[in-house]
Coordinates of C-alpha atoms and ligand atoms in Angstrom, one line a residue:
G1 CA -54.4 56.5 -181.6
G2 CA -52.5 56.5 -184.9
S3 CA -51.1 59.7 -186.2
I4 CA -53.5 62.2 -187.7
P5 CA -53.5 62.7 -191.5
S6 CA -52.3 66.1 -192.8
D7 CA -54.8 69.0 -192.8
Y8 CA -54.8 68.7 -196.6
E9 CA -55.5 65.0 -196.6
I10 CA -58.3 65.4 -194.1
A11 CA -59.8 68.2 -196.2
Q12 CA -59.6 66.2 -199.4
S13 CA -61.3 63.2 -197.7
V14 CA -64.5 65.2 -196.9
T15 CA -67.5 65.4 -199.3
T16 CA -68.6 68.9 -198.9
K17 CA -72.2 70.0 -199.3
H18 CA -73.3 72.7 -201.9
I19 CA -72.9 76.0 -200.1
T20 CA -76.6 76.9 -200.7
D21 CA -77.6 73.7 -198.7
V22 CA -75.2 74.7 -195.9
V23 CA -76.6 78.1 -195.3
E24 CA -80.3 77.5 -196.2
P25 CA -81.2 76.1 -192.7
Y26 CA -79.9 79.3 -191.2
G27 CA -82.1 81.6 -193.3
L28 CA -80.0 82.5 -196.3
E29 CA -81.6 81.7 -199.6
A30 CA -79.8 81.0 -202.9
D31 CA -80.6 84.4 -204.3
D32 CA -79.0 86.0 -201.2
L33 CA -75.7 84.6 -202.5
Q34 CA -73.2 85.3 -205.2
L35 CA -72.0 81.8 -205.9
L36 CA -68.2 81.3 -206.5
G37 CA -68.2 77.6 -207.3
E38 CA -70.2 75.0 -205.3
E39 CA -68.4 75.4 -201.9
T40 CA -67.9 79.2 -201.7
A41 CA -70.2 82.2 -201.9
K42 CA -70.3 85.9 -201.1
V43 CA -73.4 87.2 -199.2
E44 CA -75.0 89.9 -201.3
L45 CA -75.3 93.4 -199.6
E46 CA -79.0 93.5 -200.4
A47 CA -79.4 90.3 -198.2
I48 CA -77.6 92.0 -195.4
E49 CA -79.9 95.0 -195.7
R50 CA -82.9 92.6 -195.5
L51 CA -81.5 90.9 -192.4
R52 CA -81.1 94.3 -190.7
E53 CA -84.7 95.2 -191.4
E54 CA -85.8 92.0 -189.7
G55 CA -84.7 93.3 -186.4
D56 CA -81.7 93.3 -184.0
P57 CA -79.2 90.5 -184.2
A58 CA -80.1 87.9 -181.5
G59 CA -76.8 86.1 -181.4
K60 CA -74.5 86.0 -178.4
T61 CA -70.8 86.4 -179.3
I62 CA -68.1 84.1 -178.0
L63 CA -64.7 85.6 -178.6
V64 CA -61.8 83.2 -179.0
T65 CA -58.4 84.6 -177.9
G66 CA -55.2 83.1 -176.5
M67 CA -52.2 83.3 -174.2
T68 CA -48.9 84.6 -175.5
P69 CA -48.2 82.1 -178.3
T70 CA -45.1 80.4 -179.7
P71 CA -44.5 81.5 -183.3
L72 CA -46.6 78.5 -184.6
G73 CA -49.8 79.6 -182.9
E74 CA -51.6 77.7 -180.1
G75 CA -54.9 76.9 -181.8
K76 CA -57.3 79.9 -181.7
T77 CA -58.6 79.3 -185.2
V78 CA -58.8 75.5 -184.7
T79 CA -60.7 76.1 -181.4
T80 CA -63.0 78.6 -183.1
V81 CA -64.0 76.1 -185.8
G82 CA -64.1 73.2 -183.3
L83 CA -66.3 75.2 -180.9
G84 CA -68.7 76.1 -183.7
Q85 CA -69.0 72.4 -184.6
A86 CA -69.4 71.4 -180.9
L87 CA -72.2 73.9 -180.3
N88 CA -74.0 72.5 -183.4
Q89 CA -73.5 69.0 -182.1
L90 CA -75.2 70.2 -178.8
G91 CA -78.1 71.3 -180.9
E92 CA -77.3 75.0 -180.5
D93 CA -77.6 77.4 -183.5
A94 CA -74.0 78.5 -183.9
L95 CA -71.9 80.0 -186.7
V96 CA -68.2 80.7 -187.0
A97 CA -66.5 83.8 -188.3
I98 CA -62.7 83.9 -188.9
R99 CA -60.3 85.9 -190.9
E100 CA -59.1 85.1 -194.3
P101 CA -55.4 84.1 -194.6
S102 CA -52.6 86.2 -196.0
L103 CA -50.1 84.6 -198.4
G104 CA -47.3 85.9 -196.2
P105 CA -47.6 83.3 -193.4
V106 CA -49.0 80.7 -195.8
F107 CA -45.6 80.5 -197.5
G108 CA -43.7 81.6 -194.4
V109 CA -43.8 80.3 -190.8
K110 CA -47.3 79.8 -189.6
G111 CA -48.9 78.3 -192.7
G112 CA -52.5 78.8 -193.4
A113 CA -55.3 80.0 -191.2
A114 CA -58.2 77.7 -192.0
G115 CA -58.0 75.7 -188.8
G116 CA -56.6 72.2 -188.8
G117 CA -57.2 68.5 -188.2
Y118 CA -60.9 67.8 -188.0
S119 CA -61.7 71.5 -187.2
Q120 CA -61.0 73.2 -190.5
V121 CA -63.0 75.3 -192.9
L122 CA -63.2 74.0 -196.5
P123 CA -62.0 74.2 -199.3
M124 CA -58.8 74.8 -197.2
E125 CA -56.5 75.0 -200.3
D126 CA -58.6 77.7 -202.0
I127 CA -59.1 79.6 -198.7
N128 CA -55.4 79.6 -198.0
L129 CA -54.4 80.7 -201.6
H130 CA -56.4 83.1 -203.8
F131 CA -59.8 82.4 -202.1
T132 CA -62.3 85.0 -203.5
G133 CA -59.6 87.5 -204.4
D134 CA -60.3 89.9 -201.5
L135 CA -56.6 90.2 -200.6
H136 CA -55.6 90.8 -204.3
A137 CA -58.4 93.5 -204.5
L138 CA -57.1 95.2 -201.4
T139 CA -53.5 95.1 -202.7
S140 CA -54.6 96.6 -206.0
A141 CA -56.7 99.3 -204.4
H142 CA -53.9 100.2 -202.0
N143 CA -51.4 100.5 -204.8
L144 CA -53.8 102.4 -207.0
I145 CA -54.0 105.1 -204.4
A146 CA -50.2 105.1 -204.1
T147 CA -49.9 105.4 -207.9
I148 CA -52.4 108.3 -208.1
L149 CA -50.5 110.1 -205.3
D150 CA -47.1 109.9 -207.0
N151 CA -48.7 110.8 -210.3
H152 CA -50.4 113.9 -208.7
I153 CA -46.9 115.1 -207.6
K154 CA -45.5 114.4 -211.1
Q155 CA -48.3 116.3 -212.8
G156 CA -47.6 119.6 -211.0
N157 CA -48.5 118.8 -207.3
E158 CA -51.4 121.2 -207.1
L159 CA -52.1 119.9 -203.6
D160 CA -48.6 121.0 -202.6
I161 CA -48.0 117.6 -201.0
A162 CA -44.8 117.6 -198.9
V163 CA -42.8 114.8 -200.6
N164 CA -41.1 113.8 -197.4
W165 CA -44.4 113.7 -195.4
I166 CA -46.2 110.9 -197.3
N167 CA -47.9 108.3 -195.0
W168 CA -49.1 105.9 -197.8
P169 CA -46.6 103.2 -198.7
R170 CA -47.1 100.5 -201.3
A171 CA -48.6 97.1 -200.2
I172 CA -47.9 93.5 -201.0
D173 CA -49.4 90.3 -199.8
M174 CA -46.0 88.5 -199.3
N175 CA -43.4 88.5 -196.5
D176 CA -40.8 90.3 -198.5
R177 CA -38.6 92.1 -196.0
V178 CA -36.3 93.8 -198.6
L179 CA -39.3 96.0 -199.6
R180 CA -39.7 97.5 -196.2
E181 CA -37.6 100.6 -197.1
T182 CA -37.3 101.5 -200.8
V183 CA -36.5 104.6 -202.9
V184 CA -38.9 105.3 -205.8
G185 CA -38.9 107.9 -208.6
L186 CA -35.3 107.1 -209.8
G187 CA -34.6 107.4 -213.5
G188 CA -34.6 111.1 -214.0
D189 CA -37.4 113.6 -214.6
V190 CA -39.4 111.4 -216.9
T191 CA -40.1 109.1 -214.0
G192 CA -40.7 111.5 -211.2
I193 CA -39.2 112.8 -208.0
P194 CA -36.9 110.4 -206.1
R195 CA -38.2 109.8 -202.6
E196 CA -38.1 107.2 -199.8
D197 CA -41.0 104.8 -199.8
G198 CA -41.6 101.2 -198.7
F199 CA -44.1 98.4 -198.6
I200 CA -46.4 97.1 -195.9
L201 CA -48.1 93.7 -195.8
T202 CA -51.7 94.1 -197.2
A203 CA -53.0 92.8 -193.8
A204 CA -51.6 96.0 -192.3
S205 CA -53.1 98.4 -194.9
E206 CA -55.6 100.9 -193.7
L207 CA -57.8 99.6 -196.5
M208 CA -57.9 96.2 -194.7
A209 CA -59.2 97.9 -191.5
V210 CA -61.7 100.0 -193.5
L211 CA -63.0 96.8 -195.2
C212 CA -63.3 95.2 -191.8
L213 CA -65.3 98.0 -190.2
A214 CA -67.4 99.3 -193.1
D215 CA -71.1 98.4 -192.9
G216 CA -72.0 98.9 -196.6
L217 CA -71.0 100.6 -199.8
E218 CA -71.7 104.2 -198.8
D219 CA -69.8 103.7 -195.5
L220 CA -66.9 102.1 -197.4
K221 CA -66.7 105.1 -199.7
E222 CA -66.9 107.6 -196.9
R223 CA -64.1 105.8 -195.0
I224 CA -61.9 105.6 -198.0
A225 CA -62.4 109.3 -198.7
R226 CA -61.2 110.2 -195.2
I227 CA -58.0 108.3 -195.3
I228 CA -55.0 110.7 -194.8
V229 CA -52.3 109.7 -197.3
A230 CA -49.9 112.7 -196.8
Y231 CA -49.6 116.3 -195.5
D232 CA -49.0 119.4 -197.5
E233 CA -46.3 122.0 -197.0
D234 CA -48.5 123.8 -194.4
G235 CA -48.9 120.5 -192.4
D236 CA -52.5 120.1 -193.4
P237 CA -53.8 116.6 -194.2
V238 CA -54.2 115.4 -197.7
T239 CA -56.9 112.7 -198.2
V240 CA -57.8 110.1 -200.7
D241 CA -60.7 112.3 -201.7
D242 CA -58.4 115.3 -202.2
L243 CA -56.6 113.0 -204.8
G244 CA -59.9 112.1 -206.4
A245 CA -59.2 108.4 -205.9
T246 CA -62.1 107.5 -203.7
D247 CA -64.5 105.9 -206.2
A248 CA -61.7 104.2 -208.2
A249 CA -60.5 102.5 -205.0
A250 CA -64.1 101.7 -203.9
I251 CA -64.8 100.1 -207.4
L252 CA -61.9 97.7 -206.8
L253 CA -63.3 96.8 -203.3
K254 CA -67.1 96.6 -204.0
D255 CA -67.0 92.8 -204.2
A256 CA -64.4 92.4 -201.5
L257 CA -66.8 94.0 -199.1
K258 CA -69.3 91.2 -199.4
P259 CA -68.6 88.6 -196.7
N260 CA -67.4 85.1 -197.9
V261 CA -69.2 82.1 -196.6
V262 CA -67.9 78.5 -196.7
Q263 CA -68.4 75.4 -194.5
T264 CA -66.5 73.6 -191.7
I265 CA -65.7 69.9 -192.0
E266 CA -68.9 69.1 -190.1
G267 CA -71.0 71.4 -192.3
T268 CA -71.3 74.4 -190.0
P269 CA -71.5 77.7 -192.0
A270 CA -68.3 79.7 -191.6
F271 CA -67.8 83.3 -192.5
V272 CA -64.2 83.9 -193.6
H273 CA -63.7 87.6 -194.3
G274 CA -61.1 90.3 -193.8
G275 CA -57.6 89.5 -192.6
P276 CA -55.9 92.1 -190.4
F277 CA -53.2 90.7 -188.1
A278 CA -53.4 91.6 -184.5
N279 CA -49.8 92.8 -184.0
I280 CA -49.7 95.2 -186.9
A281 CA -53.5 95.9 -187.2
H282 CA -56.6 95.3 -185.2
G283 CA -56.7 91.6 -185.7
T284 CA -60.3 90.5 -186.1
N285 CA -62.5 89.5 -189.1
S286 CA -65.0 92.0 -190.7
L287 CA -67.8 93.5 -188.6
I288 CA -70.2 92.9 -191.5
A289 CA -69.5 89.1 -191.3
D290 CA -70.0 89.2 -187.5
E291 CA -73.3 91.1 -188.1
V292 CA -74.6 88.6 -190.6
A293 CA -73.7 85.6 -188.4
A294 CA -75.3 87.2 -185.4
H295 CA -78.5 87.7 -187.3
L296 CA -78.6 84.1 -188.5
S297 CA -77.7 82.2 -185.3
E298 CA -77.9 82.2 -181.5
Y299 CA -74.2 82.0 -181.0
L300 CA -71.4 83.5 -183.1
V301 CA -67.9 82.1 -182.4
T302 CA -65.3 84.5 -183.7
E303 CA -61.5 84.8 -183.2
A304 CA -59.1 87.7 -182.4
G305 CA -55.4 87.3 -183.4
F306 CA -52.4 86.5 -181.2
G307 CA -52.7 86.8 -177.4
S308 CA -55.4 88.7 -175.5
D309 CA -53.1 91.7 -175.2
L310 CA -53.5 92.2 -179.0
G311 CA -56.6 90.8 -180.8
A312 CA -58.9 90.6 -177.8
E313 CA -57.9 94.0 -176.4
K314 CA -58.6 95.6 -179.8
F315 CA -61.8 93.7 -180.3
M316 CA -63.1 95.0 -177.0
N317 CA -61.6 98.6 -177.1
I318 CA -62.0 99.3 -180.8
V319 CA -64.3 96.9 -182.8
S320 CA -67.1 96.6 -180.2
R321 CA -67.4 100.4 -180.3
F322 CA -67.8 100.5 -184.1
G323 CA -70.2 97.5 -184.4
D324 CA -73.2 96.2 -182.7
V325 CA -71.1 93.4 -181.3
E326 CA -69.6 92.7 -177.9
P327 CA -68.3 89.6 -176.3
D328 CA -70.7 87.7 -174.1
A329 CA -68.0 85.2 -173.2
V330 CA -64.4 84.6 -174.0
A331 CA -62.6 81.3 -174.7
L332 CA -59.0 81.7 -173.8
V333 CA -56.9 79.1 -175.6
A334 CA -53.9 77.7 -173.8
S335 CA -51.5 75.0 -174.9
V336 CA -49.1 72.9 -172.9
R337 CA -46.3 73.8 -175.4
A338 CA -46.9 77.6 -174.9
L339 CA -47.0 77.1 -171.1
K340 CA -43.6 75.3 -171.3
Y341 CA -42.3 77.9 -173.7
H342 CA -42.9 80.5 -170.9
G343 CA -42.0 78.2 -168.1
Q344 CA -38.6 77.5 -169.6
D345 CA -38.2 81.2 -170.5
M346 CA -37.3 80.1 -174.0
W347 CA -36.0 82.5 -176.5
P348 CA -35.3 82.2 -179.4
P349 CA -38.2 79.7 -179.7
D350 CA -37.4 76.0 -180.6
V351 CA -41.0 74.6 -180.6
D352 CA -39.8 71.0 -181.3
A353 CA -37.9 71.1 -178.0
L354 CA -41.2 71.7 -176.2
E355 CA -42.6 68.3 -177.1
E356 CA -40.9 66.5 -174.1
E357 CA -43.0 66.1 -171.0
D358 CA -42.2 68.7 -168.4
V359 CA -45.0 69.3 -165.9
D360 CA -42.8 71.6 -163.8
A361 CA -42.3 73.9 -166.8
V362 CA -46.1 73.9 -167.4
Y363 CA -46.6 75.1 -163.8
D364 CA -43.9 77.8 -164.3
G365 CA -45.6 79.0 -167.4
L366 CA -49.1 79.4 -165.8
E367 CA -48.3 83.0 -164.7
N368 CA -48.7 84.1 -168.4
L369 CA -52.0 82.3 -168.7
E370 CA -53.2 83.9 -165.4
K371 CA -52.2 87.4 -166.6
H372 CA -54.4 86.9 -169.7
V373 CA -57.3 85.7 -167.6
R374 CA -57.0 88.7 -165.3
N375 CA -56.7 91.0 -168.4
L376 CA -59.9 89.7 -169.9
Q377 CA -61.8 89.9 -166.6
Q378 CA -61.0 93.6 -166.5
F379 CA -63.5 94.0 -169.4
G380 CA -66.3 92.4 -167.3
V381 CA -66.6 89.3 -169.5
P382 CA -66.7 85.7 -168.3
V383 CA -63.6 83.7 -169.3
V384 CA -63.4 79.9 -170.0
V385 CA -59.9 78.4 -170.6
A386 CA -59.6 75.9 -173.4
V387 CA -56.6 73.6 -173.1
N388 CA -56.0 72.8 -176.7
R389 CA -54.5 69.3 -176.6
F390 CA -51.7 68.5 -179.0
P391 CA -50.7 64.8 -179.7
Q392 CA -47.5 65.0 -177.6
D393 CA -49.3 66.3 -174.5
T394 CA -49.5 64.0 -171.5
D395 CA -52.5 63.7 -169.1
A396 CA -50.4 65.0 -166.3
E397 CA -49.6 68.2 -168.2
V398 CA -53.1 68.8 -169.3
E399 CA -54.6 68.0 -165.9
A400 CA -52.1 70.4 -164.3
V401 CA -53.6 73.3 -166.4
V402 CA -57.3 72.4 -165.9
E403 CA -56.9 72.0 -162.2
H404 CA -54.9 75.2 -161.8
C405 CA -57.6 77.2 -163.6
E406 CA -60.4 75.8 -161.6
D407 CA -58.7 75.6 -158.2
E408 CA -56.4 78.6 -158.2
L409 CA -57.8 81.0 -160.9
G410 CA -61.5 80.3 -160.2
V411 CA -62.3 80.1 -163.9
P412 CA -63.9 77.1 -165.7
A413 CA -61.5 75.1 -168.0
A414 CA -61.8 72.2 -170.3
E415 CA -59.5 70.1 -172.3
S416 CA -60.3 70.5 -176.0
T417 CA -59.5 67.8 -178.6
V418 CA -61.3 69.4 -181.5
F419 CA -58.2 69.1 -183.7
A420 CA -58.1 65.3 -183.4
E421 CA -61.9 64.8 -183.0
G422 CA -63.8 67.7 -184.5
G423 CA -66.8 69.0 -182.6
E424 CA -67.0 65.9 -180.4
G425 CA -63.7 67.0 -178.8
G426 CA -65.2 70.4 -177.7
I427 CA -68.5 69.4 -176.1
E428 CA -67.4 70.1 -172.5
L429 CA -65.8 73.4 -173.6
A430 CA -69.0 74.4 -175.5
E431 CA -71.2 73.6 -172.4
H432 CA -69.0 75.9 -170.3
L433 CA -69.2 78.7 -172.9
V434 CA -73.0 78.4 -173.3
E435 CA -73.3 78.8 -169.5
A436 CA -70.9 81.7 -169.5
A437 CA -72.5 83.5 -172.5
D438 CA -76.0 83.1 -171.2
A439 CA -75.2 84.8 -167.9
E440 CA -75.6 88.6 -167.8
S441 CA -72.5 90.2 -169.2
E442 CA -71.1 93.5 -167.7
F443 CA -68.9 94.2 -170.7
E444 CA -67.1 97.6 -170.6
P445 CA -64.3 98.9 -172.8
L446 CA -61.2 99.7 -170.8
Y447 CA -60.9 103.4 -171.4
D448 CA -63.2 106.3 -172.2
L449 CA -62.8 107.9 -175.7
E450 CA -62.7 111.3 -173.9
A451 CA -59.5 110.3 -172.2
S452 CA -56.3 111.9 -173.7
I453 CA -54.2 110.0 -176.2
E454 CA -51.5 109.5 -173.6
E455 CA -54.0 108.2 -171.0
K456 CA -55.5 105.7 -173.5
I457 CA -52.0 104.4 -174.3
E458 CA -51.0 104.3 -170.7
T459 CA -54.2 102.4 -169.7
V460 CA -53.5 99.6 -172.2
A461 CA -49.8 99.6 -171.5
T462 CA -50.2 99.3 -167.7
E463 CA -53.5 97.4 -167.3
I464 CA -53.0 94.9 -170.1
Y465 CA -49.3 94.7 -171.0
G466 CA -48.2 95.1 -167.3
A467 CA -45.8 98.0 -168.0
D468 CA -44.8 100.4 -165.3
G469 CA -45.5 103.3 -167.7
V470 CA -45.0 104.6 -171.2
E471 CA -42.0 106.4 -172.7
F472 CA -43.1 108.7 -175.6
H473 CA -40.2 109.4 -178.0
S474 CA -40.0 113.1 -179.1
D475 CA -41.6 112.4 -182.5
A476 CA -44.5 110.6 -180.7
R477 CA -45.0 113.7 -178.5
D478 CA -45.2 115.9 -181.6
D479 CA -47.6 113.4 -183.1
I480 CA -49.9 113.7 -180.1
D481 CA -49.9 117.5 -180.2
R482 CA -50.7 117.4 -184.0
L483 CA -53.4 114.7 -183.7
T484 CA -55.1 116.5 -180.8
E485 CA -55.1 119.6 -182.9
L486 CA -56.6 117.7 -185.9
G487 CA -59.3 116.4 -183.5
F488 CA -58.2 112.8 -183.3
D489 CA -58.0 112.7 -179.5
D490 CA -61.5 111.1 -179.1
V491 CA -61.0 107.9 -181.1
P492 CA -59.7 104.5 -180.0
I493 CA -56.1 103.5 -180.2
C494 CA -54.7 100.5 -182.0
L495 CA -51.2 99.5 -180.7
S496 CA -48.7 97.8 -182.9
K497 CA -46.6 95.6 -180.7
T498 CA -44.7 92.3 -180.9
F499 CA -46.9 89.2 -180.3
H500 CA -44.0 87.2 -178.8
S501 CA -44.3 88.9 -175.4
L502 CA -46.8 90.7 -173.2
S503 CA -44.1 93.5 -173.3
D504 CA -42.6 95.2 -176.3
D505 CA -39.5 93.0 -176.1
A506 CA -40.0 89.7 -178.0
S507 CA -37.4 87.9 -175.8
E508 CA -39.4 88.5 -172.6
K509 CA -41.5 85.5 -171.6
G510 CA -44.0 84.9 -168.8
V511 CA -45.2 88.2 -167.2
P512 CA -42.4 90.8 -167.8
E513 CA -42.0 93.3 -164.9
D514 CA -40.1 96.5 -164.4
W515 CA -40.3 97.7 -167.9
T516 CA -41.7 100.7 -169.8
L517 CA -43.5 100.7 -173.1
E518 CA -41.6 102.6 -175.8
V519 CA -43.9 104.6 -178.2
N520 CA -42.1 105.8 -181.4
E521 CA -44.8 107.1 -183.6
I522 CA -48.6 107.7 -183.6
Y523 CA -50.5 108.2 -186.8
P524 CA -54.2 108.4 -187.7
S525 CA -56.1 105.8 -189.6
A526 CA -58.8 108.4 -190.4
G527 CA -60.7 106.0 -192.6
A528 CA -60.8 103.2 -190.0
G529 CA -61.4 105.8 -187.2
F530 CA -58.6 105.0 -184.8
L531 CA -55.0 106.0 -184.1
V532 CA -52.2 103.5 -184.8
V533 CA -49.5 103.6 -182.1
L534 CA -46.1 102.1 -183.2
T535 CA -44.0 100.6 -180.3
A536 CA -40.4 99.4 -180.2
D537 CA -39.4 97.4 -183.2
V538 CA -42.7 96.2 -184.6
L539 CA -42.5 95.3 -188.3
T540 CA -45.4 96.1 -190.7
L541 CA -43.8 93.9 -193.4
P542 CA -42.6 90.5 -191.9
G543 CA -39.8 88.5 -193.5
L544 CA -39.5 84.8 -194.4
P545 CA -37.8 82.3 -192.0
A546 CA -34.7 80.3 -192.9
E547 CA -36.9 77.4 -194.0
P548 CA -40.1 78.9 -195.5
A549 CA -43.1 76.6 -195.8
A550 CA -42.9 77.4 -199.5
E551 CA -39.8 75.3 -199.9
S552 CA -41.6 72.2 -198.6
M553 CA -44.6 72.4 -201.0
E554 CA -45.3 70.3 -204.0
L555 CA -47.8 70.5 -206.8
H556 CA -48.6 67.0 -208.2
S557 CA -49.5 66.2 -211.8
D558 CA -53.1 65.5 -210.7
G559 CA -53.3 69.1 -209.4
S560 CA -53.2 68.0 -205.8
I561 CA -50.9 69.8 -203.3
S562 CA -48.7 68.7 -200.5
G563 CA -47.0 70.9 -197.9
L564 CA -49.9 73.4 -197.6
F565 CA -51.1 73.4 -193.9
Ligands
ADP601 N1 -54.5 70.4 -181.0 C1 -53.7 70.5 -182.0 N2 -52.9 69.5 -182.4 C2 -52.0 69.6 -183.5 N3 -51.9 70.7 -184.2 C3 -52.6 71.8 -183.9 C4 -53.5 71.8 -182.8 N4 -54.1 73.0 -182.7 C5 -53.6 73.8 -183.7 N5 -52.7 73.0 -184.4 C6 -51.9 73.5 -185.5 O1 -51.1 74.6 -185.0 C7 -51.1 75.7 -185.9 C8 -51.7 76.9 -185.3 O2 -53.1 76.7 -185.1 P1 -54.1 77.9 -185.3 O3 -55.4 77.5 -185.0 O4 -53.8 78.5 -186.6 O5 -53.5 78.9 -184.2 P2 -53.8 80.5 -184.0 O6 -55.1 80.8 -184.7 O7 -53.9 80.7 -182.5 O8 -52.6 81.1 -184.6 C9 -51.8 75.2 -187.2 O9 -50.9 74.7 -188.1 C10 -52.7 74.2 -186.6 O10 -53.1 73.2 -187.6
XPO602 O1 -53.1 88.0 -186.1 C1 -52.8 86.9 -185.8 O2 -53.7 85.9 -185.8 P1 -53.3 84.4 -185.3 O3 -52.9 84.5 -183.9 O4 -54.6 83.6 -185.5 O5 -52.2 83.9 -186.2
MG603 MG1 -55.4 82.0 -186.4

């Protein structure tokens, strides 16, 4: 058919329903909501308490993950929204939960994260910009803690904080690479003590992880209190509570904790809350949103960022342990362009060059898809492959993938056209997932919490990434000893790794072999309750590309926008 209008044009063409009318059929009343306009609301924490008292969440969880993507992403968020719509078209009771976008990618490479085409959440321009202010609140709370810390040092440093052993940088919600490494405190004694500092993206702040794992205000405060921001001259941890900053930070986050609810183009309620990336953080939306959705529906469709080696691994080894949520089925999103990207062993990526038909390259790229299928099966969950069809894809390319999955990999697969057709384009996929989710699931995380820190890291590196082993740099060895002493050897691990490859080398496509994972540093996210493991050259503050999306945007005199996608 003709070309599809832009995401923004499609979004503007839809007459949305009042948000109270969208959620009422699922059991949320008007006074359960804090209305933020007619199309957006936050769910009051009292309503969540009421849902908890009504009994256990009935919903089955369908986790949407992907193969190793091109830098543009292969359609997990589009598929999550489309699948939620398709399930409702099948008469199933289904809700969607996705993360809220960061302004970094919106003005950078990937653009927004509100889905696309006829599988978007609305109002896409609000959601992709300031939305309900959660990211701004997190940035302010993060920087309040940083300010109080430096002020404590200036005002006499009673806690004897080691100035060169501070683990709490500043945060910004913008891909501003020049702020990665900074020096603060210049300007003489009136300003403070000069020291190295830096910024991380708000999505990578421990407060983001805390917001995504907290189950209420008390838990939020307890988690914030436990955050380790520095060590003193004796090497003992200094926490947010030691600084007396717990309640001030919690005050800034008390509204951000409430999950946001909006609607998809077809009127399915969608929770859009929390926004950790899956390379530099744990990569899934808030547990509190998943919990509300699972109470209100039979199926919750939720996404995990980047490939299954990142978001899905963390959902299953970290998030499922903290919350009452585990995957009953997994939708693994594949795209012809990503398969060709691996098949042609392309690096650096030139996604436009992947539009030409090349069935052979599709076949050559299937090894990456197969590795993700086998990874997910290790967790005991049924996998369905969703071939997310792009306009340029040919029948031959799409059929090659579907047939390979069914004939060679032994997993159900379906072409998905939810971008071009909305829920209608995901009916076959939804039917496969209902069948998979309704079967008994033998879900199991991949490692025991009692395993040593090294063993946990080696398990993920060898079983999921395909490494031969792990090389711990000397600092990382010291970190392991100290963290074991501090009693952090029985918590999950959250690996920060490039999303461009299954390995820790972005240029390696397909299924890299004969390589060892490099671990540089391990530090505790004591508030979140897991260890962060930094590998190779992962960046916690991304930069802008040569042609940022920002430079193609336009604000028209009537207030409408173009170039936001
Ligand atoms: N089938 C499709 N056809 C055209 N564009 C698509 C399709 N699926 C996704 N996109 C676009 O590709 C980009 C990545 O999609 P997204 O769902 O955000 O991927 P992910 O969540 O995996 O990063 C978005 O701009 C989205 O609108
Ligand atoms: O954390 C990354 O998420 P996407 O893969 O959805 O961009
Ligand atoms: Mg996404």
